[in-house]
PDB file of C-alpha atoms in Angstrom:
ATOM      1  CA  MET I   1     -15.329  -6.856 -13.696  1.00 64.00           C
ATOM      2  CA  ARG I   2     -12.602  -7.556 -16.225  1.00 65.00           C
ATOM      3  CA  VAL I   3      -8.885  -8.221 -16.307  1.00 66.00           C
ATOM      4  CA  VAL I   4      -6.700  -5.628 -18.063  1.00 64.00           C
ATOM      5  CA  ARG I   5      -2.986  -5.716 -18.850  1.00 63.00           C
ATOM      6  CA  THR I   6      -1.299  -2.435 -17.855  1.00 65.00           C
ATOM      7  CA  TRP I   7       1.440  -0.679 -19.822  1.00 63.00           C
ATOM      8  CA  ASN I   8       4.120  -2.576 -17.867  1.00 73.00           C
ATOM      9  CA  GLY I   9       2.508  -5.971 -18.428  1.00 73.00           C
ATOM     10  CA  VAL I  10       0.846  -6.352 -15.027  1.00 69.00           C
ATOM     11  CA  LEU I  11      -2.663  -7.800 -14.990  1.00 75.00           C
ATOM     12  CA  THR I  12      -5.186  -5.833 -12.951  1.00 79.00           C
ATOM     13  CA  MET I  13      -8.914  -6.130 -12.264  1.00 86.00           C
ATOM     14  CA  GLN I  14     -10.991  -3.226 -13.594  1.00 90.00           C
ATOM     15  CA  VAL I  15     -14.537  -2.291 -12.610  1.00 90.00           C
ATOM     16  CA  THR I  16     -16.908   0.345 -13.956  1.00 90.00           C
ATOM     17  CA  ASP I  17     -18.451   2.964 -11.692  1.00 92.00           C
ATOM     18  CA  PRO I  18     -22.207   2.790 -12.478  1.00 91.00           C
ATOM     19  CA  VAL I  19     -22.691   6.511 -11.841  1.00 93.00           C
ATOM     20  CA  CYS I  20     -19.945   8.147 -13.933  1.00 93.00           C
ATOM     21  CA  GLN I  21     -19.125   5.102 -16.119  1.00 91.00           C
ATOM     22  CA  ARG I  22     -15.377   5.397 -15.408  1.00 92.00           C
ATOM     23  CA  SER I  23     -13.278   2.266 -15.595  1.00 91.00           C
ATOM     24  CA  ILE I  24     -11.200   2.016 -12.412  1.00 92.00           C
ATOM     25  CA  PRO I  25      -8.691  -0.491 -11.021  1.00 91.00           C
ATOM     26  CA  LEU I  26     -10.301  -2.610  -8.306  1.00 90.00           C
ATOM     27  CA  GLU I  27      -7.514  -1.716  -5.874  1.00 89.00           C
ATOM     28  CA  THR I  28      -8.378   2.014  -6.120  1.00 90.00           C
ATOM     29  CA  VAL I  29     -12.123   1.671  -5.482  1.00 92.00           C
ATOM     30  CA  GLU I  30     -13.298   4.413  -3.110  1.00 90.00           C
ATOM     31  CA  ALA I  31     -16.397   2.529  -1.916  1.00 93.00           C
ATOM     32  CA  HIS I  32     -18.749  -0.279  -2.821  1.00 91.00           C
ATOM     33  CA  ARG I  33     -22.372  -1.092  -2.192  1.00 93.00           C
ATOM     34  CA  GLU I  34     -24.523  -4.204  -2.386  1.00 91.00           C
ATOM     35  CA  PHE I  35     -27.925  -3.697  -3.985  1.00 89.00           C
ATOM     36  CA  LEU I  36     -30.398  -6.461  -4.842  1.00 86.00           C
ATOM     37  CA  GLY I  37     -27.621  -9.037  -4.544  1.00 86.00           C
ATOM     38  CA  TRP I  38     -25.185  -7.246  -6.863  1.00 87.00           C
ATOM     39  CA  SER I  39     -21.920  -5.463  -6.046  1.00 89.00           C
ATOM     40  CA  TYR I  40     -21.366  -1.909  -7.264  1.00 92.00           C
ATOM     41  CA  PHE I  41     -17.980  -0.152  -7.113  1.00 93.00           C
ATOM     42  CA  PHE I  42     -17.330   3.606  -7.071  1.00 95.00           C
ATOM     43  CA  CYS I  43     -14.438   5.897  -7.954  1.00 95.00           C
ATOM     44  CA  SER I  44     -15.371   8.672  -5.519  1.00 95.00           C
ATOM     45  CA  ALA I  45     -17.442   9.583  -2.487  1.00 95.00           C
ATOM     46  CA  GLN I  46     -19.556  11.806  -4.747  1.00 96.00           C
ATOM     47  CA  CYS I  47     -20.513   8.875  -6.988  1.00 95.00           C
ATOM     48  CA  VAL I  48     -21.426   6.648  -4.045  1.00 95.00           C
ATOM     49  CA  ARG I  49     -23.595   9.437  -2.552  1.00 96.00           C
ATOM     50  CA  ARG I  50     -25.448   9.807  -5.851  1.00 95.00           C
ATOM     51  CA  PHE I  51     -25.980   6.043  -6.002  1.00 94.00           C
ATOM     52  CA  ASP I  52     -27.198   5.945  -2.383  1.00 95.00           C
ATOM     53  CA  GLN I  53     -29.832   8.594  -3.187  1.00 95.00           C
ATOM     54  CA  ARG I  54     -31.356   6.655  -6.114  1.00 93.00           C
ATOM     55  CA  PRO I  55     -29.792   3.230  -6.683  1.00 91.00           C
ATOM     56  CA  GLU I  56     -32.664   2.150  -8.922  1.00 88.00           C
ATOM     57  CA  LYS I  57     -31.563   4.796 -11.436  1.00 89.00           C
ATOM     58  CA  TYR I  58     -28.472   2.701 -12.192  1.00 86.00           C
ATOM     59  CA  ILE I  59     -30.255  -0.599 -12.799  1.00 78.00           C
ATOM     60  CA  ASP I  60     -30.885  -1.674 -16.363  1.00 68.00           C
ATOM     61  CA  ARG I  61     -34.669  -1.951 -16.301  1.00 48.00           C
ATOM     62  CA  GLN I  62     -34.892  -3.554 -19.751  1.00 38.00           C
ATOM     63  CA  GLN I  63     -32.823  -6.491 -18.540  1.00 46.00           C
ATOM     64  CA  GLY I  64     -34.543  -6.633 -15.157  1.00 50.00           C
ATOM     65  CA  GLY I  65     -31.269  -6.359 -13.274  1.00 54.00           C
ATOM     66  CA  PRO I  66     -28.051  -4.405 -12.908  1.00 55.00           C
ATOM     67  CA  PRO I  67     -26.102  -3.282 -15.983  1.00 54.00           C
ATOM     68  CA  ALA I  68     -24.015  -6.036 -17.546  1.00 49.00           C
ATOM     69  CA  HIS I  69     -20.735  -4.369 -16.558  1.00 50.00           C
ATOM     70  CA  ILE I  70     -21.474  -4.780 -12.839  1.00 49.00           C
ATOM     71  CA  ALA I  71     -19.870  -7.764 -11.164  1.00 50.00           C
ATOM     72  CA  GLN I  72     -22.110 -10.271  -9.466  1.00 50.00           C
ATOM     73  CA  PRO I  73     -20.911 -11.295  -5.976  1.00 48.00           C
TER      74      PRO I  73
END
């Protein structure tokens, strides 16, 4: 999760969908899931369905945990 300044100077929280890698404003998140103690945010129902089918696919196995761009609860 990161803070981004928009074109009109407003600060907004941005998250990255682990499935499609899109950066999305937190207030427009379509869905979220908790997996192994981490929060994952999604831009669409399609992305959350793909995650639900194989969540382990989106975990960084080299680091032993979720990708660094995923916010910890």
